[in-house]
Amino acid sequence: MRYLPLTQPDRDAMLRVVGADSIDALFVDVPAQAQLDGPIHDLPMHASELAVERHMTALARKNTIAGEVPFFLGCGAYRHHVPASVDHLIQRGEFLTAYTPYQPEIAQGTLQMLFEFQTQVARLLGTDVANASMYDGSTACWEAIVMARRITRRSKAILSAGLHPHYVSVAKTMAKYTGDTLETTAPWLVADTDLDRLIAGIDDETSCVVVQYPDILGRIADLRPLADACHAKKALLVAVVTEPVALGAIVSPGEMDADIVVGEGQSIGVGLQFGGPYVGLFGCKDKYVRQMPGRLCGETIDADGRRGFVLTLSTREQHIRREKATSNICTNSGLCALAFSIHMTLLGEAGLRALAATNHAGAVAAAERLSQVPGVRLVNDSFFNEFTLELPKAARPVVRTLADRGMLAGVSLGRLYPDESGLTNGLVVAVTETTTADDVETLATALTEVLA
């Protein structure tokens, strides 16, 4: 039996209330070329549930499963082992929520979890404070830029060439509506980062400099000189971390005097999941906490002297006047933040450092082996678990050929920067604890054959 929630008299009554003659009148502002001319082509009008399941299963079989082939993809989304206990715990009734509490103090369990999450993120990023998470790394990056504008009352942001192009794209999209000026360029296949260019570009109109750490090519730079240069001109340094596991091995941006540190937390507790949902990380110096978007949970004592948790700051339009809000997209990713916090708790500091060491050692071994392939050059002289190779031919068709052979060899820079001819031969390779020595050897052998 078909389920029809509305009868025709119901629809007619609703149309009369809104003053429309027909359903089509509701779409009068949509250009004709953007409207369907009838049923969707090649899609049956109806099918049984069993038939749909079989069809979707057949489509799913066309996908290459990350865990079943040698996997070297990275560039902001990484395959790490997530303990089964994480998935078990996030589904318990005491925790399971994909969103945030609207009567927060009633949900003490959720607030305590977010409080612990904030503590973990602040320690990881090296900042004084951290919020209860953002949507993802790219929107957190943009929020940092507009936060810097509020603090400095300037509107020019200088973006490093090593900042992920998807993050740059989000920032450019949002800047169209705020009037912020963004200065950016594409990277080059060289070992050095563009810190000198960034330092030289800072002037009295600069609100912030945004730099990724490690950057899109996997390079790692000392941010202290850049922080000093920013502060000399009363600008802020914004650091972006897309691989938080790296902070188990390298100095955190906050320790190098970054004012705002944002990032993507997917690596810890959250699977790849076809690109989302993910969890944005956001931390800053204590003196800027009231300009930080999102919400911040705090610890207190109730009237009976018992430990409790409260929503200390919540600077979004659902809680305060819209014109006073720092952002209207600064809710937090409750379920993913919980997964992050559980995984981080299971690891502990020693476990995170051990995990980071394993990642780095595997990446060093892979870089050494792959750079022995004839015609292949290792671009980096420093990296964590991700590095860039320059191939003797365009990387994109090579990646396609290797995918047809059953391996995901990495991310071609030609895919990320289709208009930059100087990056066509670049291939970014990521190695995590899930990558085996056999995987690396399989890739090296296949790469040798394809490049011959």
CSV table of C-alpha atoms in Angstrom, one decimal:
chain,number,residue,atom,x,y,z
A,1,MET,CA,0.0,0.0,0.0
A,2,ARG,CA,1.4,3.4,-1.0
A,3,TYR,CA,1.7,6.0,1.8
A,4,LEU,CA,0.2,9.3,0.8
A,5,PRO,CA,0.6,11.8,3.6
A,6,LEU,CA,-1.5,14.5,1.9
A,7,THR,CA,-4.7,14.2,0.0
A,8,GLN,CA,-5.5,16.6,-2.9
A,9,PRO,CA,-8.0,18.6,-0.7
A,10,ASP,CA,-5.1,19.0,1.8
A,11,ARG,CA,-2.8,20.4,-0.9
A,12,ASP,CA,-5.5,22.7,-2.2
A,13,ALA,CA,-6.1,24.1,1.3
A,14,MET,CA,-2.4,24.7,1.8
A,15,LEU,CA,-2.1,26.4,-1.6
A,16,ARG,CA,-5.0,28.8,-0.7
A,17,VAL,CA,-3.2,29.7,2.5
A,18,VAL,CA,0.0,30.7,0.8
A,19,GLY,CA,-1.8,32.4,-2.1
A,20,ALA,CA,-0.6,30.1,-4.9
A,21,ASP,CA,-2.7,28.7,-7.7
A,22,SER,CA,-0.8,25.5,-8.1
A,23,ILE,CA,2.2,23.5,-7.0
A,24,ASP,CA,4.2,24.8,-10.0
A,25,ALA,CA,3.6,28.4,-8.9
A,26,LEU,CA,5.8,27.7,-5.9
A,27,PHE,CA,8.8,27.2,-8.2
A,28,VAL,CA,8.2,30.3,-10.4
A,29,ASP,CA,11.6,31.8,-9.4
A,30,VAL,CA,13.5,28.7,-10.4
A,31,PRO,CA,14.8,29.1,-14.0
A,32,ALA,CA,13.1,26.8,-16.5
A,33,GLN,CA,16.3,25.1,-17.5
A,34,ALA,CA,16.9,24.1,-13.9
A,35,GLN,CA,13.5,22.4,-13.6
A,36,LEU,CA,12.8,18.8,-14.4
A,37,ASP,CA,10.7,18.3,-17.5
A,38,GLY,CA,9.0,15.2,-16.0
A,39,PRO,CA,10.0,12.1,-14.2
A,40,ILE,CA,13.7,11.5,-13.8
A,41,HIS,CA,15.0,9.8,-16.8
A,42,ASP,CA,16.1,6.1,-16.5
A,43,LEU,CA,14.7,6.0,-12.9
A,44,PRO,CA,11.7,3.6,-12.5
A,45,MET,CA,8.6,5.1,-11.0
A,46,HIS,CA,8.5,2.5,-8.3
A,47,ALA,CA,10.3,-0.7,-7.2
A,48,SER,CA,10.1,-3.1,-4.3
A,49,GLU,CA,12.3,-2.7,-1.3
A,50,LEU,CA,14.1,-5.9,-2.1
A,51,ALA,CA,14.7,-4.8,-5.7
A,52,VAL,CA,16.2,-1.5,-4.5
A,53,GLU,CA,18.4,-3.2,-2.0
A,54,ARG,CA,19.8,-5.5,-4.7
A,55,HIS,CA,20.3,-2.7,-7.1
A,56,MET,CA,22.1,-0.5,-4.5
A,57,THR,CA,24.3,-3.4,-3.4
A,58,ALA,CA,25.3,-4.0,-7.0
A,59,LEU,CA,26.3,-0.3,-7.3
A,60,ALA,CA,28.2,-0.5,-4.1
A,61,ARG,CA,30.3,-3.4,-5.4
A,62,LYS,CA,31.8,-1.1,-8.0
A,63,ASN,CA,33.5,0.9,-5.2
A,64,THR,CA,37.1,0.2,-4.2
A,65,ILE,CA,37.0,-0.6,-0.5
A,66,ALA,CA,39.7,1.2,1.4
A,67,GLY,CA,40.5,-1.7,3.7
A,68,GLU,CA,40.8,-4.2,1.0
A,69,VAL,CA,43.6,-2.7,-1.2
A,70,PRO,CA,46.9,-0.9,-0.7
A,71,PHE,CA,45.7,2.6,0.4
A,72,PHE,CA,47.8,5.7,0.3
A,73,LEU,CA,45.2,8.5,0.1
A,74,GLY,CA,45.4,11.5,2.4
A,75,CYS,CA,45.3,15.2,1.8
A,76,GLY,CA,43.0,16.0,4.7
A,77,ALA,CA,41.2,12.7,5.2
A,78,TYR,CA,43.2,9.7,6.6
A,79,ARG,CA,42.6,6.1,7.1
A,80,HIS,CA,43.5,5.1,10.7
A,81,HIS,CA,42.5,2.1,12.7
A,82,VAL,CA,39.5,3.0,15.0
A,83,PRO,CA,39.0,0.6,17.8
A,84,ALA,CA,35.7,-1.3,17.8
A,85,SER,CA,35.1,0.1,21.3
A,86,VAL,CA,34.6,3.6,19.9
A,87,ASP,CA,31.7,2.6,17.8
A,88,HIS,CA,30.2,0.5,20.7
A,89,LEU,CA,30.4,3.4,23.2
A,90,ILE,CA,29.1,6.2,20.9
A,91,GLN,CA,25.9,4.1,20.3
A,92,ARG,CA,25.1,3.8,24.0
A,93,GLY,CA,21.8,5.6,24.9
A,94,GLU,CA,23.6,7.9,27.4
A,95,PHE,CA,25.7,9.4,24.6
A,96,LEU,CA,24.0,8.9,21.3
A,97,THR,CA,23.2,12.3,19.8
A,98,ALA,CA,24.3,13.8,16.5
A,99,TYR,CA,23.6,17.3,17.7
A,100,THR,CA,23.8,19.6,20.7
A,101,PRO,CA,21.5,20.0,23.7
A,102,TYR,CA,19.1,23.0,23.7
A,103,GLN,CA,18.6,22.7,27.4
A,104,PRO,CA,22.2,22.1,28.1
A,105,GLU,CA,22.5,22.0,31.9
A,106,ILE,CA,19.9,19.1,31.9
A,107,ALA,CA,22.3,17.0,29.8
A,108,GLN,CA,25.1,16.7,32.2
A,109,GLY,CA,26.6,13.7,30.5
A,110,THR,CA,26.8,15.5,27.1
A,111,LEU,CA,28.3,18.6,28.8
A,112,GLN,CA,30.9,16.5,30.6
A,113,MET,CA,31.9,14.8,27.4
A,114,LEU,CA,32.3,18.1,25.6
A,115,PHE,CA,34.3,19.5,28.5
A,116,GLU,CA,36.7,16.5,28.3
A,117,PHE,CA,36.8,17.0,24.5
A,118,GLN,CA,37.7,20.6,24.9
A,119,THR,CA,40.5,19.7,27.3
A,120,GLN,CA,41.9,17.1,24.9
A,121,VAL,CA,41.8,19.5,21.9
A,122,ALA,CA,43.4,22.4,23.8
A,123,ARG,CA,46.3,20.2,24.9
A,124,LEU,CA,46.7,18.7,21.4
A,125,LEU,CA,46.7,22.1,19.7
A,126,GLY,CA,48.7,23.8,22.4
A,127,THR,CA,46.1,26.5,22.9
A,128,ASP,CA,44.7,28.0,26.2
A,129,VAL,CA,41.1,27.1,25.3
A,130,ALA,CA,39.2,25.1,22.7
A,131,ASN,CA,35.5,25.1,21.8
A,132,ALA,CA,33.1,22.1,21.7
A,133,SER,CA,33.9,21.5,18.0
A,134,MET,CA,32.9,22.9,14.6
A,135,TYR,CA,31.4,21.3,11.5
A,136,ASP,CA,34.7,20.4,9.9
A,137,GLY,CA,38.2,21.7,9.2
A,138,SER,CA,37.4,23.9,6.2
A,139,THR,CA,34.6,25.8,7.9
A,140,ALA,CA,36.7,26.1,11.1
A,141,CYS,CA,39.4,27.7,9.0
A,142,TRP,CA,37.0,30.3,7.6
A,143,GLU,CA,35.7,31.0,11.1
A,144,ALA,CA,39.2,31.7,12.2
A,145,ILE,CA,39.6,34.2,9.4
A,146,VAL,CA,36.5,36.2,10.4
A,147,MET,CA,37.4,35.9,14.0
A,148,ALA,CA,40.7,37.6,13.2
A,149,ARG,CA,38.9,40.3,11.4
A,150,ARG,CA,36.7,40.9,14.5
A,151,ILE,CA,39.8,41.1,16.7
A,152,THR,CA,42.0,43.3,14.5
A,153,ARG,CA,39.3,45.2,12.6
A,154,ARG,CA,41.2,44.5,9.4
A,155,SER,CA,40.0,42.5,6.4
A,156,LYS,CA,43.0,41.2,4.5
A,157,ALA,CA,44.0,37.6,5.1
A,158,ILE,CA,47.2,36.1,3.6
A,159,LEU,CA,46.8,32.4,2.9
A,160,SER,CA,49.8,30.1,2.6
A,161,ALA,CA,50.4,28.4,-0.7
A,162,GLY,CA,50.5,25.2,1.4
A,163,LEU,CA,46.9,25.6,2.6
A,164,HIS,CA,44.6,22.8,1.3
A,165,PRO,CA,42.9,24.1,-1.8
A,166,HIS,CA,39.4,23.0,-0.6
A,167,TYR,CA,39.9,25.1,2.5
A,168,VAL,CA,40.9,28.0,0.3
A,169,SER,CA,37.8,27.4,-1.9
A,170,VAL,CA,35.5,27.6,1.2
A,171,ALA,CA,37.2,30.8,2.4
A,172,LYS,CA,36.8,32.4,-1.1
A,173,THR,CA,33.1,31.4,-1.2
A,174,MET,CA,32.4,33.0,2.2
A,175,ALA,CA,34.6,36.1,1.5
A,176,LYS,CA,32.3,37.0,-1.4
A,177,TYR,CA,29.7,38.0,1.2
A,178,THR,CA,31.9,39.6,3.9
A,179,GLY,CA,34.2,41.7,1.8
A,180,ASP,CA,37.4,40.1,3.1
A,181,THR,CA,40.4,40.2,0.8
A,182,LEU,CA,42.2,36.9,0.5
A,183,GLU,CA,45.7,36.7,-0.9
A,184,THR,CA,46.8,33.3,-2.0
A,185,THR,CA,48.7,31.3,-4.6
A,186,ALA,CA,49.4,27.7,-5.5
A,187,PRO,CA,52.4,25.7,-4.1
A,188,TRP,CA,55.5,24.7,-6.0
A,189,LEU,CA,57.1,21.3,-6.0
A,190,VAL,CA,60.0,22.3,-3.8
A,191,ALA,CA,61.1,21.3,-0.3
A,192,ASP,CA,60.8,24.8,1.2
A,193,THR,CA,57.5,26.3,2.3
A,194,ASP,CA,56.5,29.9,1.5
A,195,LEU,CA,57.1,31.3,5.0
A,196,ASP,CA,59.4,34.0,3.6
A,197,ARG,CA,56.7,35.2,1.1
A,198,LEU,CA,54.1,35.2,3.9
A,199,ILE,CA,56.4,37.3,6.2
A,200,ALA,CA,57.2,39.7,3.5
A,201,GLY,CA,53.5,40.2,2.7
A,202,ILE,CA,52.4,41.2,6.2
A,203,ASP,CA,51.4,44.9,6.5
A,204,ASP,CA,49.3,47.2,8.5
A,205,GLU,CA,46.1,46.0,6.7
A,206,THR,CA,46.7,42.3,7.4
A,207,SER,CA,44.2,40.7,9.8
A,208,CYS,CA,45.9,37.3,9.8
A,209,VAL,CA,48.2,34.8,8.1
A,210,VAL,CA,46.8,31.3,7.6
A,211,VAL,CA,49.3,28.5,7.3
A,212,GLN,CA,48.8,24.7,7.2
A,213,TYR,CA,50.9,22.5,9.5
A,214,PRO,CA,52.0,20.1,8.0
A,215,ASP,CA,51.0,21.6,4.7
A,216,ILE,CA,49.3,20.2,1.6
A,217,LEU,CA,52.6,18.7,0.4
A,218,GLY,CA,53.4,17.3,3.8
A,219,ARG,CA,56.1,19.8,4.6
A,220,ILE,CA,56.7,21.0,8.1
A,221,ALA,CA,58.0,24.5,9.0
A,222,ASP,CA,59.0,26.2,12.2
A,223,LEU,CA,56.1,28.8,12.7
A,224,ARG,CA,57.9,30.9,15.3
A,225,PRO,CA,59.4,33.4,12.9
A,226,LEU,CA,56.1,33.8,11.2
A,227,ALA,CA,54.3,34.3,14.5
A,228,ASP,CA,56.8,37.0,15.5
A,229,ALA,CA,56.3,38.8,12.2
A,230,CYS,CA,52.5,38.7,12.5
A,231,HIS,CA,52.6,40.1,16.0
A,232,ALA,CA,55.0,42.8,15.1
A,233,LYS,CA,52.3,44.1,12.7
A,234,LYS,CA,49.5,43.4,15.2
A,235,ALA,CA,48.2,40.6,13.0
A,236,LEU,CA,47.2,37.1,14.1
A,237,LEU,CA,48.7,33.8,13.1
A,238,VAL,CA,46.1,31.1,12.2
A,239,ALA,CA,47.5,27.6,12.0
A,240,VAL,CA,45.5,24.8,10.3
A,241,VAL,CA,46.1,21.1,11.2
A,242,THR,CA,44.5,18.5,8.9
A,243,GLU,CA,46.3,15.5,10.5
A,244,PRO,CA,46.0,15.8,14.3
A,245,VAL,CA,47.9,12.5,14.8
A,246,ALA,CA,51.0,14.5,13.7
A,247,LEU,CA,50.8,16.5,17.0
A,248,GLY,CA,51.8,13.4,18.8
A,249,ALA,CA,55.2,13.8,17.3
A,250,ILE,CA,55.8,17.5,16.4
A,251,VAL,CA,55.6,20.7,18.3
A,252,SER,CA,52.0,22.1,18.4
A,253,PRO,CA,51.2,25.4,16.7
A,254,GLY,CA,50.1,26.9,20.1
A,255,GLU,CA,53.5,26.2,21.5
A,256,MET,CA,54.9,28.2,18.6
A,257,ASP,CA,52.7,31.2,19.6
A,258,ALA,CA,49.9,30.8,17.0
A,259,ASP,CA,46.9,32.8,18.1
A,260,ILE,CA,44.2,30.6,16.6
A,261,VAL,CA,44.7,26.9,15.8
A,262,VAL,CA,42.0,25.1,13.9
A,263,GLY,CA,41.8,21.7,12.2
A,264,GLU,CA,40.1,18.6,11.1
A,265,GLY,CA,39.7,15.9,13.8
A,266,GLN,CA,38.6,13.0,11.4
A,267,SER,CA,41.9,11.1,12.0
A,268,ILE,CA,41.0,10.3,15.6
A,269,GLY,CA,37.9,8.2,16.1
A,270,VAL,CA,36.1,9.1,12.9
A,271,GLY,CA,36.2,6.9,9.8
A,272,LEU,CA,36.6,8.2,6.2
A,273,GLN,CA,32.8,7.8,5.7
A,274,PHE,CA,32.8,9.0,2.1
A,275,GLY,CA,33.8,12.5,3.1
A,276,GLY,CA,31.7,13.1,6.2
A,277,PRO,CA,30.4,13.9,8.7
A,278,TYR,CA,33.7,15.1,10.2
A,279,VAL,CA,34.6,17.2,13.2
A,280,GLY,CA,36.2,20.6,13.2
A,281,LEU,CA,38.7,21.6,15.9
A,282,PHE,CA,39.1,25.2,17.1
A,283,GLY,CA,41.4,26.6,19.8
A,284,CYS,CA,42.8,30.0,20.6
A,285,LYS,CA,44.6,32.1,23.2
A,286,ASP,CA,42.6,32.8,26.3
A,287,LYS,CA,42.4,36.6,25.6
A,288,TYR,CA,40.4,35.9,22.5
A,289,VAL,CA,37.9,33.5,24.0
A,290,ARG,CA,34.9,35.8,23.7
A,291,GLN,CA,35.5,36.2,20.0
A,292,MET,CA,35.7,32.4,19.5
A,293,PRO,CA,32.7,31.0,17.6
A,294,GLY,CA,30.7,28.0,18.8
A,295,ARG,CA,30.0,27.0,22.3
A,296,LEU,CA,32.3,26.3,25.3
A,297,CYS,CA,31.4,24.1,28.2
A,298,GLY,CA,32.7,24.9,31.7
A,299,GLU,CA,33.0,23.2,35.1
A,300,THR,CA,31.3,24.7,38.2
A,301,ILE,CA,29.9,23.8,41.6
A,302,ASP,CA,26.2,23.6,42.2
A,303,ALA,CA,24.3,24.9,45.3
A,304,ASP,CA,25.0,21.7,47.2
A,305,GLY,CA,28.8,21.8,46.4
A,306,ARG,CA,28.6,19.1,43.8
A,307,ARG,CA,30.7,19.2,40.6
A,308,GLY,CA,28.6,20.2,37.6
A,309,PHE,CA,28.9,21.4,34.0
A,310,VAL,CA,27.4,24.4,32.3
A,311,LEU,CA,27.4,26.0,28.9
A,312,THR,CA,29.8,28.9,29.7
A,313,LEU,CA,29.8,30.6,26.3
A,314,SER,CA,27.6,30.1,23.3
A,315,THR,CA,28.0,33.0,20.9
A,316,ARG,CA,25.6,31.9,18.2
A,317,GLU,CA,22.3,33.3,17.1
A,318,GLN,CA,20.2,30.6,18.7
A,319,HIS,CA,21.3,31.8,22.2
A,320,ILE,CA,21.9,35.5,21.8
A,321,ARG,CA,20.7,38.4,19.5
A,322,ARG,CA,21.5,37.6,15.9
A,323,GLU,CA,23.5,40.8,15.4
A,324,LYS,CA,25.7,39.8,18.4
A,325,ALA,CA,26.4,36.3,17.1
A,326,THR,CA,30.0,35.4,16.1
A,327,SER,CA,28.6,33.0,13.5
A,328,ASN,CA,25.5,31.1,12.5
A,329,ILE,CA,27.3,27.9,11.4
A,330,CYS,CA,29.1,27.3,14.6
A,331,THR,CA,27.1,24.4,16.1
A,332,ASN,CA,29.2,21.4,17.1
A,333,SER,CA,29.4,17.9,15.7
A,334,GLY,CA,28.3,16.1,18.8
A,335,LEU,CA,28.6,12.5,17.7
A,336,CYS,CA,31.9,12.9,15.9
A,337,ALA,CA,33.3,14.9,18.8
A,338,LEU,CA,32.3,12.0,21.1
A,339,ALA,CA,34.1,9.5,18.9
A,340,PHE,CA,37.2,11.7,18.9
A,341,SER,CA,37.2,12.0,22.6
A,342,ILE,CA,36.7,8.3,23.2
A,343,HIS,CA,39.5,7.3,20.9
A,344,MET,CA,41.8,9.9,22.4
A,345,THR,CA,41.0,8.7,25.9
A,346,LEU,CA,41.7,5.1,24.8
A,347,LEU,CA,45.1,6.2,23.4
A,348,GLY,CA,46.2,8.5,26.1
A,349,GLU,CA,49.3,10.6,25.7
A,350,ALA,CA,51.7,7.7,25.5
A,351,GLY,CA,49.4,5.9,23.0
A,352,LEU,CA,49.1,9.0,20.8
A,353,ARG,CA,52.9,9.4,20.7
A,354,ALA,CA,53.4,5.8,19.9
A,355,LEU,CA,50.8,6.0,17.1
A,356,ALA,CA,52.5,9.1,15.7
A,357,ALA,CA,55.9,7.4,15.9
A,358,THR,CA,54.5,4.3,14.0
A,359,ASN,CA,53.0,6.6,11.3
A,360,HIS,CA,56.2,8.5,10.8
A,361,ALA,CA,58.5,5.5,10.7
A,362,GLY,CA,56.2,3.9,8.1
A,363,ALA,CA,56.2,7.1,6.0
A,364,VAL,CA,60.0,7.3,6.1
A,365,ALA,CA,60.4,3.7,4.9
A,366,ALA,CA,57.8,4.3,2.2
A,367,ALA,CA,59.5,7.5,1.0
A,368,GLU,CA,62.8,5.8,0.8
A,369,ARG,CA,61.4,2.9,-1.2
A,370,LEU,CA,59.3,4.9,-3.6
A,371,SER,CA,62.0,7.5,-4.3
A,372,GLN,CA,64.1,4.6,-5.6
A,373,VAL,CA,61.7,4.0,-8.5
A,374,PRO,CA,63.4,5.3,-11.6
A,375,GLY,CA,62.4,8.8,-12.5
A,376,VAL,CA,60.7,9.5,-9.2
A,377,ARG,CA,61.9,12.4,-7.0
A,378,LEU,CA,61.0,13.0,-3.3
A,379,VAL,CA,60.1,16.6,-2.9
A,380,ASN,CA,60.1,16.9,0.9
A,381,ASP,CA,63.1,17.2,3.2
A,382,SER,CA,60.7,17.0,6.2
A,383,PHE,CA,57.3,15.3,6.7
A,384,PHE,CA,55.2,13.4,9.2
A,385,ASN,CA,53.2,10.7,7.5
A,386,GLU,CA,52.5,12.3,4.2
A,387,PHE,CA,55.0,13.4,1.5
A,388,THR,CA,55.0,14.4,-2.2
A,389,LEU,CA,56.6,12.7,-5.1
A,390,GLU,CA,57.4,14.2,-8.5
A,391,LEU,CA,56.8,11.7,-11.2
A,392,PRO,CA,58.4,11.8,-14.7
A,393,LYS,CA,54.9,12.1,-16.2
A,394,ALA,CA,51.4,13.4,-15.3
A,395,ALA,CA,50.3,11.8,-12.0
A,396,ARG,CA,46.6,11.7,-12.6
A,397,PRO,CA,46.5,9.0,-15.3
A,398,VAL,CA,49.1,7.1,-13.3
A,399,VAL,CA,46.8,7.1,-10.3
A,400,ARG,CA,43.9,6.0,-12.5
A,401,THR,CA,46.0,3.1,-14.0
A,402,LEU,CA,47.0,1.9,-10.5
A,403,ALA,CA,43.4,2.1,-9.3
A,404,ASP,CA,42.5,-0.2,-12.1
A,405,ARG,CA,45.2,-2.6,-10.8
A,406,GLY,CA,43.6,-2.5,-7.4
A,407,MET,CA,45.6,0.1,-5.4
A,408,LEU,CA,44.9,3.6,-4.3
A,409,ALA,CA,48.3,5.2,-4.9
A,410,GLY,CA,47.8,8.7,-3.5
A,411,VAL,CA,46.3,12.0,-4.5
A,412,SER,CA,47.5,13.6,-7.7
A,413,LEU,CA,48.1,17.4,-7.4
A,414,GLY,CA,46.7,17.7,-10.9
A,415,ARG,CA,43.3,16.8,-9.4
A,416,LEU,CA,43.5,19.3,-6.6
A,417,TYR,CA,45.0,22.0,-8.9
A,418,PRO,CA,43.7,21.4,-12.4
A,419,ASP,CA,44.8,24.8,-13.6
A,420,GLU,CA,48.4,24.6,-12.4
A,421,SER,CA,50.6,23.0,-15.0
A,422,GLY,CA,53.6,23.0,-12.7
A,423,LEU,CA,51.9,20.6,-10.3
A,424,THR,CA,50.7,18.1,-12.9
A,425,ASN,CA,53.4,15.5,-12.0
A,426,GLY,CA,52.9,15.8,-8.2
A,427,LEU,CA,51.6,12.8,-6.2
A,428,VAL,CA,50.9,13.1,-2.5
A,429,VAL,CA,51.3,9.8,-0.7
A,430,ALA,CA,50.0,9.2,2.9
A,431,VAL,CA,51.1,6.3,5.1
A,432,THR,CA,49.4,5.4,8.4
A,433,GLU,CA,49.5,2.5,10.8
A,434,THR,CA,47.2,0.6,8.5
A,435,THR,CA,49.8,0.6,5.7
A,436,THR,CA,52.0,-2.5,5.6
A,437,ALA,CA,55.4,-3.0,4.1
A,438,ASP,CA,53.9,-5.3,1.5
A,439,ASP,CA,51.5,-2.5,0.5
A,440,VAL,CA,54.5,-0.2,-0.1
A,441,GLU,CA,56.4,-2.9,-2.1
A,442,THR,CA,53.3,-3.5,-4.1
A,443,LEU,CA,53.0,0.2,-5.0
A,444,ALA,CA,56.7,0.5,-5.7
A,445,THR,CA,56.6,-2.5,-8.1
A,446,ALA,CA,53.5,-1.3,-9.9
A,447,LEU,CA,54.7,2.3,-10.1
A,448,THR,CA,58.0,1.1,-11.7
A,449,GLU,CA,56.0,-0.8,-14.4
A,450,VAL,CA,53.6,2.0,-15.1
A,451,LEU,CA,56.4,4.6,-15.4
A,452,ALA,CA,58.6,2.4,-17.6
